[in-house]
């Protein structure tokens, strides 16, 4: 029987039982030491981390829990190779959240002068960060006209005891909602540490107007239970660890940034940006702060960004023959897509590339590589081999200019309009019938070796 995951503590238990969680019990500094440990751990493909006494504070800090395909799959109770297909199977039937009277996220309540964000173990992750940052903040808001709910992840700089900074891209759904109520304080509830499916959908390319919490319920197979906030007209997941209630003030600007982003560069230079004035903080009796390290790939958020985009691309591309979709970690899970296809006619590879760039899920993509079905899209050596041996640049590479991009891309011009170019590489075989055959031992020989591998006494890889 699969273990039941309903909140962050139950997910931590699953990770620990699977050998995918390490507890850091020694004292660690919130000023870059946590960040350095996370970077070292990510580079060695280590487990999720639970810092038990970060900065000498009482609230533990859980970092990079969803930074590998295996840990992401464990959160959904599926095999890693089935992530896209299972995501798409489950989200066919969204489940509306339900409101309940009580939730553990409100076992303790700080209101007004009781609020002190310094009690939260928010690290200064990298050397030039503008201050301490919360990095997995699920911002829950409602459209002031339609009432539609939105959940999105935005970075929050901790300015002082009751003030947060926020960076919102111009294309962010939160921006689109706020544009309908210009100049007014905008209610927001920031959830830190919920059932992993809430975070998964908050980072997914869900169309504007679709409630991410309905998709989260579909992923979990049951409705997400919500409780009403204490000081703002919003509801939040009842089993969350910590909730920050407040209002976004667009007429009160404060210097925010820079911050080490998923691109591996400091992004969002220091500039006057809106603030979140905190009205209340509610939390469990013994809360855990959930965060991720951002920086040089593989960043902690790359898998969070990649997996839902892979699934959504599989679903949104209305073309036959799509076999695999891989958003690569080197591209932060956002910039580079590799698609394997059963090629049905010449030019099909470029057609697929254009289809990727035309989807909601593909808006962030800068480079699309399309390969034949005999190439594993998740194997970087196999993909490079396909490019090296099946591509003629003059014939198989297309560049599209002046297209929307991601404002955190450091290669984009630092002036308006901030537009990017995008590239399609058709690495499928041209005139496949005349193409030389791939050299491999016979299938029978390969099967025998695979079956008898232990017999040969070849040491396993570390």
Short mmCIF file of C-alpha atoms in Angstrom, two decimals:
data_model
loop_
_atom_site.label_atom_id
_atom_site.label_comp_id
_atom_site.label_asym_id
_atom_site.label_seq_id
_atom_site.Cartn_x
_atom_site.Cartn_y
_atom_site.Cartn_z
CA UNK A 1 0.00 0.00 0.00
CA UNK A 2 1.36 3.41 -1.00
CA UNK A 3 1.99 5.81 1.91
CA UNK A 4 -0.57 8.62 2.07
CA UNK A 5 0.81 12.11 1.45
CA UNK A 6 -1.42 14.97 2.54
CA UNK A 7 1.02 17.62 3.77
CA UNK A 8 4.71 18.45 4.11
CA UNK A 9 5.41 16.26 7.20
CA UNK A 10 3.93 13.15 5.55
CA UNK A 11 6.02 13.83 2.43
CA UNK A 12 9.15 14.16 4.57
CA UNK A 13 8.42 10.75 6.10
CA UNK A 14 8.11 9.22 2.63
CA UNK A 15 11.42 10.77 1.58
CA UNK A 16 13.18 9.56 4.71
CA UNK A 17 11.91 6.01 4.28
CA UNK A 18 13.14 6.07 0.67
CA UNK A 19 16.62 7.30 1.66
CA UNK A 20 15.94 10.63 -0.04
CA UNK A 21 16.22 12.94 2.98
CA UNK A 22 19.24 14.02 5.01
CA UNK A 23 18.86 15.76 8.36
CA UNK A 24 21.43 18.45 9.12
CA UNK A 25 21.51 18.59 12.91
CA UNK A 26 24.67 20.69 13.32
CA UNK A 27 24.31 24.50 13.57
CA UNK A 28 24.45 26.28 10.22
CA UNK A 29 24.47 29.97 9.39
CA UNK A 30 21.66 31.48 7.36
CA UNK A 31 24.20 33.83 5.78
CA UNK A 32 25.34 31.78 2.76
CA UNK A 33 26.35 28.61 4.63
CA UNK A 34 22.94 27.05 3.94
CA UNK A 35 23.27 28.12 0.30
CA UNK A 36 26.76 26.63 -0.02
CA UNK A 37 25.62 23.31 1.48
CA UNK A 38 22.66 23.19 -0.92
CA UNK A 39 24.82 23.94 -3.97
CA UNK A 40 27.34 21.26 -3.01
CA UNK A 41 24.51 18.78 -2.42
CA UNK A 42 22.77 19.55 -5.72
CA UNK A 43 26.01 19.14 -7.67
CA UNK A 44 26.52 15.69 -6.15
CA UNK A 45 22.85 14.76 -6.77
CA UNK A 46 22.29 14.39 -3.06
CA UNK A 47 19.02 13.98 -1.16
CA UNK A 48 16.57 16.59 0.06
CA UNK A 49 17.84 18.47 3.10
CA UNK A 50 16.22 19.25 6.45
CA UNK A 51 18.17 21.81 8.49
CA UNK A 52 16.97 21.25 12.04
CA UNK A 53 18.37 24.42 13.68
CA UNK A 54 19.13 26.92 10.90
CA UNK A 55 20.56 30.15 12.23
CA UNK A 56 19.85 29.00 15.77
CA UNK A 57 16.10 29.39 15.20
CA UNK A 58 13.41 26.95 16.32
CA UNK A 59 11.82 26.51 12.88
CA UNK A 60 13.47 23.81 10.71
CA UNK A 61 14.24 24.58 7.05
CA UNK A 62 13.46 21.97 4.38
CA UNK A 63 15.29 22.58 1.09
CA UNK A 64 15.28 21.05 -2.40
CA UNK A 65 12.81 18.28 -1.56
CA UNK A 66 11.53 18.16 -5.16
CA UNK A 67 14.88 18.66 -6.90
CA UNK A 68 15.08 15.17 -8.45
CA UNK A 69 12.72 13.17 -10.65
CA UNK A 70 12.62 10.37 -8.10
CA UNK A 71 11.60 12.69 -5.26
CA UNK A 72 9.04 14.41 -7.47
CA UNK A 73 7.63 11.00 -8.42
CA UNK A 74 7.53 9.91 -4.77
CA UNK A 75 5.36 12.93 -4.00
CA UNK A 76 2.80 11.63 -6.51
CA UNK A 77 3.26 7.93 -5.78
CA UNK A 78 4.30 7.08 -9.36
CA UNK A 79 7.39 5.87 -11.20
CA UNK A 80 9.74 8.55 -12.55
CA UNK A 81 9.23 7.52 -16.17
CA UNK A 82 5.45 7.88 -15.80
CA UNK A 83 5.41 11.48 -14.56
CA UNK A 84 4.07 13.11 -17.74
CA UNK A 85 1.49 10.45 -18.56
CA UNK A 86 0.23 10.26 -14.97
CA UNK A 87 0.08 14.05 -14.64
CA UNK A 88 -2.06 14.28 -17.77
CA UNK A 89 -4.27 11.38 -16.74
CA UNK A 90 -5.02 12.92 -13.35
CA UNK A 91 -5.61 16.53 -14.40
CA UNK A 92 -8.40 15.59 -16.80
CA UNK A 93 -10.84 15.92 -13.91
CA UNK A 94 -10.06 18.97 -11.74
CA UNK A 95 -11.41 18.88 -8.19
CA UNK A 96 -12.68 22.07 -6.58
CA UNK A 97 -11.24 22.82 -3.11
CA UNK A 98 -13.57 22.70 -0.13
CA UNK A 99 -13.66 25.11 2.81
CA UNK A 100 -13.43 23.63 6.31
CA UNK A 101 -13.79 25.33 9.67
CA UNK A 102 -10.36 24.58 11.15
CA UNK A 103 -6.88 23.84 9.92
CA UNK A 104 -3.51 23.13 11.49
CA UNK A 105 -2.09 26.09 9.56
CA UNK A 106 -3.82 28.32 12.15
CA UNK A 107 -2.75 26.59 15.36
CA UNK A 108 -0.72 29.72 16.12
CA UNK A 109 -1.63 33.23 14.98
CA UNK A 110 0.47 36.41 14.99
CA UNK A 111 -1.48 39.58 14.20
CA UNK A 112 -0.44 43.21 13.89
CA UNK A 113 2.50 44.07 16.16
CA UNK A 114 3.03 40.37 16.96
CA UNK A 115 4.25 39.77 13.41
CA UNK A 116 8.02 39.34 13.17
CA UNK A 117 9.33 37.81 9.96
CA UNK A 118 12.80 37.53 11.51
CA UNK A 119 11.48 34.42 13.28
CA UNK A 120 11.44 32.63 9.92
CA UNK A 121 14.76 31.04 8.85
CA UNK A 122 15.02 32.89 5.51
CA UNK A 123 18.61 32.56 4.24
CA UNK A 124 20.85 34.93 2.38
CA UNK A 125 21.54 32.28 -0.26
CA UNK A 126 24.30 33.84 -2.38
CA UNK A 127 27.00 36.46 -1.83
CA UNK A 128 25.32 39.41 -3.58
CA UNK A 129 21.70 38.74 -2.67
CA UNK A 130 19.96 41.92 -1.52
CA UNK A 131 18.93 40.25 1.75
CA UNK A 132 17.21 37.14 3.12
CA UNK A 133 14.80 35.50 0.65
CA UNK A 134 11.82 33.15 0.78
CA UNK A 135 12.05 31.10 -2.40
CA UNK A 136 9.00 28.80 -2.49
CA UNK A 137 6.27 31.29 -1.68
CA UNK A 138 2.91 30.21 -3.12
CA UNK A 139 0.99 33.48 -3.55
CA UNK A 140 -2.78 32.96 -3.43
CA UNK A 141 -4.87 35.79 -4.87
CA UNK A 142 -8.29 36.34 -6.45
CA UNK A 143 -9.29 38.24 -9.56
CA UNK A 144 -11.07 41.41 -8.34
CA UNK A 145 -13.61 41.18 -11.18
CA UNK A 146 -14.26 37.46 -11.74
CA UNK A 147 -13.24 36.12 -8.34
CA UNK A 148 -11.10 33.45 -10.01
CA UNK A 149 -8.31 32.20 -7.79
CA UNK A 150 -4.66 32.13 -8.82
CA UNK A 151 -1.65 30.51 -7.18
CA UNK A 152 1.85 31.44 -8.33
CA UNK A 153 5.39 31.32 -6.96
CA UNK A 154 7.27 34.62 -6.66
CA UNK A 155 10.40 35.49 -4.75
CA UNK A 156 10.08 37.45 -1.50
CA UNK A 157 12.85 39.50 0.05
CA UNK A 158 12.47 39.93 3.81
CA UNK A 159 12.78 43.68 4.32
CA UNK A 160 11.82 43.96 7.99
CA UNK A 161 9.53 42.45 10.62
CA UNK A 162 6.32 43.03 8.63
CA UNK A 163 7.39 43.87 5.08
CA UNK A 164 8.30 41.65 2.13
CA UNK A 165 9.57 42.56 -1.31
CA UNK A 166 8.20 40.87 -4.42
CA UNK A 167 9.30 40.56 -8.05
CA UNK A 168 6.45 40.05 -10.51
CA UNK A 169 7.15 39.64 -14.21
CA UNK A 170 4.94 41.75 -16.53
CA UNK A 171 3.37 38.56 -17.94
CA UNK A 172 2.69 37.05 -14.49
CA UNK A 173 -0.91 36.11 -13.77
CA UNK A 174 -0.73 38.06 -10.52
CA UNK A 175 0.11 41.19 -12.53
CA UNK A 176 -2.86 40.55 -14.84
CA UNK A 177 -5.16 40.33 -11.82
CA UNK A 178 -3.76 43.46 -10.17
CA UNK A 179 -4.21 45.46 -13.38
CA UNK A 180 -7.97 45.19 -12.79
CA UNK A 181 -7.70 47.06 -9.48
CA UNK A 182 -5.00 49.67 -10.13
CA UNK A 183 -3.66 51.62 -7.18
CA UNK A 184 -5.54 49.61 -4.56
CA UNK A 185 -4.02 47.39 -1.83
CA UNK A 186 -4.23 43.87 -3.25
CA UNK A 187 -4.95 41.01 -0.79
CA UNK A 188 -2.51 38.10 -0.88
CA UNK A 189 -1.92 34.97 1.20
CA UNK A 190 1.57 33.46 0.94
CA UNK A 191 1.73 29.74 1.68
CA UNK A 192 5.04 28.25 2.79
CA UNK A 193 5.03 24.46 3.01
CA UNK A 194 1.87 22.71 1.83
CA UNK A 195 1.10 19.35 0.25
CA UNK A 196 3.70 19.16 -2.57
CA UNK A 197 0.92 19.11 -5.20
CA UNK A 198 0.10 22.73 -4.32
CA UNK A 199 3.65 23.77 -5.12
CA UNK A 200 3.69 21.62 -8.26
CA UNK A 201 0.65 23.37 -9.71
CA UNK A 202 1.73 26.83 -8.54
CA UNK A 203 4.80 26.47 -10.79
CA UNK A 204 2.91 24.80 -13.66
CA UNK A 205 2.00 26.65 -16.89
CA UNK A 206 -1.70 26.61 -16.07
CA UNK A 207 -3.77 28.94 -18.31
CA UNK A 208 -4.86 32.26 -16.83
CA UNK A 209 -8.21 31.87 -15.08
CA UNK A 210 -7.75 28.19 -14.18
CA UNK A 211 -7.61 27.52 -10.42
CA UNK A 212 -4.30 25.81 -9.65
CA UNK A 213 -5.81 24.33 -6.50
CA UNK A 214 -8.36 22.44 -8.59
CA UNK A 215 -5.44 20.92 -10.52
CA UNK A 216 -3.67 20.18 -7.23
CA UNK A 217 -6.74 18.30 -6.04
CA UNK A 218 -6.76 16.29 -9.25
CA UNK A 219 -3.10 15.37 -8.79
CA UNK A 220 -3.72 14.24 -5.20
CA UNK A 221 -7.00 12.51 -6.05
CA UNK A 222 -9.01 14.41 -3.45
CA UNK A 223 -10.21 17.93 -2.84
CA UNK A 224 -7.78 20.32 -1.19
CA UNK A 225 -9.18 21.44 2.17
CA UNK A 226 -9.05 25.20 2.73
CA UNK A 227 -9.57 27.53 5.68
CA UNK A 228 -10.48 31.21 5.62
CA UNK A 229 -7.68 33.62 6.38
CA UNK A 230 -7.81 35.77 9.52
CA UNK A 231 -7.22 39.21 7.98
CA UNK A 232 -7.69 38.99 4.19
CA UNK A 233 -10.64 37.70 2.09
CA UNK A 234 -8.86 34.56 0.87
CA UNK A 235 -8.65 30.86 1.67
CA UNK A 236 -5.49 28.77 2.13
CA UNK A 237 -4.69 25.04 2.35
CA UNK A 238 -5.65 23.87 5.83
CA UNK A 239 -2.59 21.64 6.21
CA UNK A 240 -0.02 24.30 5.29
CA UNK A 241 2.96 24.88 7.56
CA UNK A 242 3.08 28.69 7.48
CA UNK A 243 0.79 31.34 5.97
CA UNK A 244 1.64 35.03 5.57
CA UNK A 245 -1.44 37.24 5.13
CA UNK A 246 -1.08 40.73 3.72
CA UNK A 247 -1.61 43.24 0.96
CA UNK A 248 0.53 44.12 -2.05
CA UNK A 249 1.08 47.88 -2.13
CA UNK A 250 2.01 49.21 -5.57
CA UNK A 251 2.26 52.83 -4.40
CA UNK A 252 4.80 52.00 -1.69
CA UNK A 253 8.04 51.00 -3.40
CA UNK A 254 11.21 49.71 -1.79
CA UNK A 255 14.58 48.63 -3.14
CA UNK A 256 14.42 44.90 -3.93
CA UNK A 257 17.15 42.62 -5.28
CA UNK A 258 19.45 41.51 -6.63
CA UNK A 259 18.90 37.80 -6.17
CA UNK A 260 20.73 34.69 -7.44
CA UNK A 261 18.26 33.20 -9.89
CA UNK A 262 17.74 29.79 -11.51
CA UNK A 263 19.72 31.01 -14.52
CA UNK A 264 22.94 30.93 -12.48
CA UNK A 265 23.18 34.73 -12.58
CA UNK A 266 21.91 37.52 -10.38
CA UNK A 267 18.56 38.48 -11.82
CA UNK A 268 16.15 41.32 -11.28
CA UNK A 269 18.70 44.04 -10.50
CA UNK A 270 18.14 46.18 -7.43
CA UNK A 271 15.23 48.49 -8.15
CA UNK A 272 12.21 50.06 -6.42
CA UNK A 273 9.45 47.42 -6.41
CA UNK A 274 6.08 46.91 -4.67
CA UNK A 275 5.98 45.56 -1.14
CA UNK A 276 3.78 43.12 0.72
CA UNK A 277 2.62 44.68 3.99
CA UNK A 278 2.06 41.73 6.33
CA UNK A 279 -1.06 41.81 8.48
CA UNK A 280 -0.81 38.34 10.06
CA UNK A 281 1.23 35.15 10.15
CA UNK A 282 -0.41 31.84 11.01
CA UNK A 283 1.36 28.50 11.38
CA UNK A 284 1.35 25.01 12.82
CA UNK A 285 2.37 24.35 16.40
CA UNK A 286 5.78 23.18 15.16
CA UNK A 287 6.13 24.54 11.61
CA UNK A 288 8.72 23.79 8.92
CA UNK A 289 9.76 26.37 6.33
CA UNK A 290 9.98 24.94 2.81
CA UNK A 291 12.47 26.55 0.39
CA UNK A 292 14.72 25.87 -2.58
CA UNK A 293 18.21 26.96 -3.55
CA UNK A 294 18.46 29.06 -6.71
CA UNK A 295 21.71 29.46 -8.60
CA UNK A 296 23.97 27.65 -11.01
CA UNK A 297 22.34 24.57 -12.58
CA UNK A 298 21.25 22.15 -11.40
CA UNK A 299 19.18 24.61 -9.37
CA UNK A 300 16.73 23.36 -6.78
CA UNK A 301 13.72 24.57 -8.74
CA UNK A 302 14.63 23.13 -12.16
CA UNK A 303 12.58 19.96 -11.62
CA UNK A 304 9.64 21.92 -10.23
CA UNK A 305 9.60 23.96 -13.41
CA UNK A 306 10.41 21.11 -15.81
CA UNK A 307 8.00 18.30 -14.95
CA UNK A 308 4.69 20.18 -15.38
CA UNK A 309 5.98 21.78 -18.58
CA UNK A 310 6.90 18.38 -19.98
CA UNK A 311 3.43 17.07 -19.18
CA UNK A 312 1.67 20.15 -20.51
CA UNK A 313 3.68 20.11 -23.74
CA UNK A 314 2.70 16.47 -24.25
CA UNK A 315 -0.92 17.50 -23.74
CA UNK A 316 -0.95 20.81 -25.61
CA UNK A 317 0.92 19.80 -28.79
CA UNK A 318 -1.87 18.63 -31.10
CA UNK A 319 0.38 16.60 -33.39
CA UNK A 320 0.82 12.82 -33.77
CA UNK A 321 3.92 10.87 -32.88
CA UNK A 322 5.20 12.78 -29.83
CA UNK A 323 7.13 10.21 -27.75
CA UNK A 324 9.09 12.11 -25.08
CA UNK A 325 9.43 15.69 -23.84
CA UNK A 326 12.41 16.73 -21.75
CA UNK A 327 13.01 20.17 -20.27
CA UNK A 328 16.73 20.01 -19.54
CA UNK A 329 18.25 20.91 -16.13
CA UNK A 330 20.98 22.95 -17.80
CA UNK A 331 18.24 25.21 -19.12
CA UNK A 332 16.74 25.59 -15.66
CA UNK A 333 13.79 23.44 -16.65
CA UNK A 334 12.50 26.39 -18.71
CA UNK A 335 14.75 27.37 -21.63
CA UNK A 336 15.62 24.14 -23.48
CA UNK A 337 13.18 21.49 -24.70
CA UNK A 338 14.07 18.16 -26.32
CA UNK A 339 11.24 16.37 -28.11
CA UNK A 340 11.48 12.83 -29.51
CA UNK A 341 9.05 11.99 -32.29
CA UNK A 342 7.99 9.35 -34.74
CA UNK A 343 8.71 11.37 -37.86
CA UNK A 344 5.83 11.11 -40.31
CA UNK A 345 7.15 13.30 -43.16
CA UNK A 346 9.99 15.66 -44.07
CA UNK A 347 9.71 18.98 -42.28
CA UNK A 348 7.81 17.40 -39.40
CA UNK A 349 10.62 18.19 -36.94
CA UNK A 350 10.36 21.93 -37.59
CA UNK A 351 6.60 21.70 -37.44
CA UNK A 352 6.87 20.18 -33.96
CA UNK A 353 9.31 22.90 -32.92
CA UNK A 354 6.90 25.63 -34.00
CA UNK A 355 4.08 23.84 -32.16
CA UNK A 356 6.15 23.83 -28.94
CA UNK A 357 6.79 27.56 -29.14
CA UNK A 358 3.10 28.21 -29.79
CA UNK A 359 1.87 26.62 -26.55
CA UNK A 360 1.29 28.18 -23.14
CA UNK A 361 3.79 25.72 -21.68
CA UNK A 362 6.41 26.61 -24.29
CA UNK A 363 6.40 30.37 -23.80
CA UNK A 364 9.69 30.30 -21.84
CA UNK A 365 11.48 27.98 -24.28
CA UNK A 366 14.41 29.45 -26.25
CA UNK A 367 15.71 26.31 -27.95
CA UNK A 368 13.79 23.30 -29.20
CA UNK A 369 15.65 20.19 -30.32
CA UNK A 370 13.55 17.59 -32.12
CA UNK A 371 15.02 14.08 -32.37
CA UNK A 372 13.88 10.74 -33.76
CA UNK A 373 12.18 8.19 -31.54
CA UNK A 374 15.36 6.07 -31.40
CA UNK A 375 17.07 8.87 -29.42
CA UNK A 376 16.45 9.12 -25.66
CA UNK A 377 15.43 12.75 -25.07
CA UNK A 378 16.62 12.48 -21.45
CA UNK A 379 20.16 11.35 -22.42
CA UNK A 380 22.31 14.44 -23.18
CA UNK A 381 24.97 12.34 -24.95
CA UNK A 382 22.38 10.75 -27.23
CA UNK A 383 20.88 14.16 -28.03
CA UNK A 384 24.29 15.66 -28.79
CA UNK A 385 25.06 12.64 -31.02
CA UNK A 386 21.84 13.25 -32.95
CA UNK A 387 22.75 16.91 -33.48
CA UNK A 388 26.28 15.99 -34.49
CA UNK A 389 25.30 13.33 -37.04
CA UNK A 390 21.82 14.22 -38.28
CA UNK A 391 21.93 18.02 -38.56
CA UNK A 392 23.07 20.23 -41.41
CA UNK A 393 22.88 23.75 -39.91
CA UNK A 394 21.91 25.49 -43.17
CA UNK A 395 19.00 23.07 -43.61
CA UNK A 396 17.92 22.07 -40.11
CA UNK A 397 18.27 25.16 -37.93
CA UNK A 398 15.64 27.91 -37.83
CA UNK A 399 15.87 31.13 -35.81
CA UNK A 400 12.75 33.12 -34.91
CA UNK A 401 13.40 36.72 -33.92
CA UNK A 402 11.75 39.31 -31.68
CA UNK A 403 9.68 36.97 -29.54
CA UNK A 404 8.54 37.18 -25.89
CA UNK A 405 11.02 35.72 -23.43
CA UNK A 406 11.72 35.50 -19.71
CA UNK A 407 12.85 38.76 -18.12
CA UNK A 408 15.38 36.92 -15.94
CA UNK A 409 17.27 35.71 -19.05
CA UNK A 410 20.60 37.58 -18.75
CA UNK A 411 21.24 37.40 -22.50
CA UNK A 412 18.21 39.57 -23.31
CA UNK A 413 18.69 43.31 -23.95
CA UNK A 414 18.26 45.43 -20.84
CA UNK A 415 15.84 47.80 -22.53
CA UNK A 416 12.26 47.81 -23.74
CA UNK A 417 10.89 45.95 -25.54
CA UNK A 418 12.69 43.00 -23.92
CA UNK A 419 12.39 40.44 -26.70
CA UNK A 420 14.39 37.33 -27.47
CA UNK A 421 15.15 35.07 -30.40
CA UNK A 422 14.34 31.35 -30.41
CA UNK A 423 15.91 28.42 -32.18
CA UNK A 424 14.53 25.18 -33.59
CA UNK A 425 17.00 22.38 -34.34
CA UNK A 426 15.54 19.58 -36.41
CA UNK A 427 17.84 16.69 -35.44
CA UNK A 428 15.69 14.04 -37.08
CA UNK A 429 17.14 12.04 -39.98
CA UNK A 430 16.68 13.71 -43.35
CA UNK A 431 15.64 11.17 -46.00
CA UNK A 432 15.57 8.47 -43.32
CA UNK A 433 15.29 5.56 -45.79
CA UNK A 434 18.67 6.45 -47.28
CA UNK A 435 20.29 7.22 -43.94
CA UNK A 436 23.03 4.82 -42.74
CA UNK A 437 21.80 2.32 -40.14
CA UNK A 438 22.81 2.79 -36.49
CA UNK A 439 25.56 0.36 -35.49
CA UNK A 440 24.72 -1.90 -32.55
CA UNK A 441 25.17 -5.57 -31.65
CA UNK A 442 22.14 -7.69 -32.55
CA UNK A 443 19.15 -7.37 -30.25
CA UNK A 444 19.57 -10.98 -29.11
CA UNK A 445 23.14 -10.31 -28.01
CA UNK A 446 22.14 -7.16 -26.14
CA UNK A 447 19.29 -8.97 -24.40
CA UNK A 448 21.58 -11.82 -23.34
CA UNK A 449 24.16 -9.44 -21.91
CA UNK A 450 21.50 -7.52 -20.04
CA UNK A 451 20.06 -10.75 -18.65
CA UNK A 452 23.43 -12.16 -17.60
CA UNK A 453 25.14 -8.93 -16.52
CA UNK A 454 25.94 -10.07 -12.98
CA UNK A 455 27.70 -13.11 -14.47
CA UNK A 456 30.43 -10.97 -16.04
CA UNK A 457 31.66 -9.54 -12.74
CA UNK A 458 31.79 -5.96 -14.02
CA UNK A 459 31.70 -3.53 -11.12
CA UNK A 460 28.65 -1.32 -10.84
CA UNK A 461 28.97 2.41 -11.34
CA UNK A 462 29.14 4.54 -8.22
#
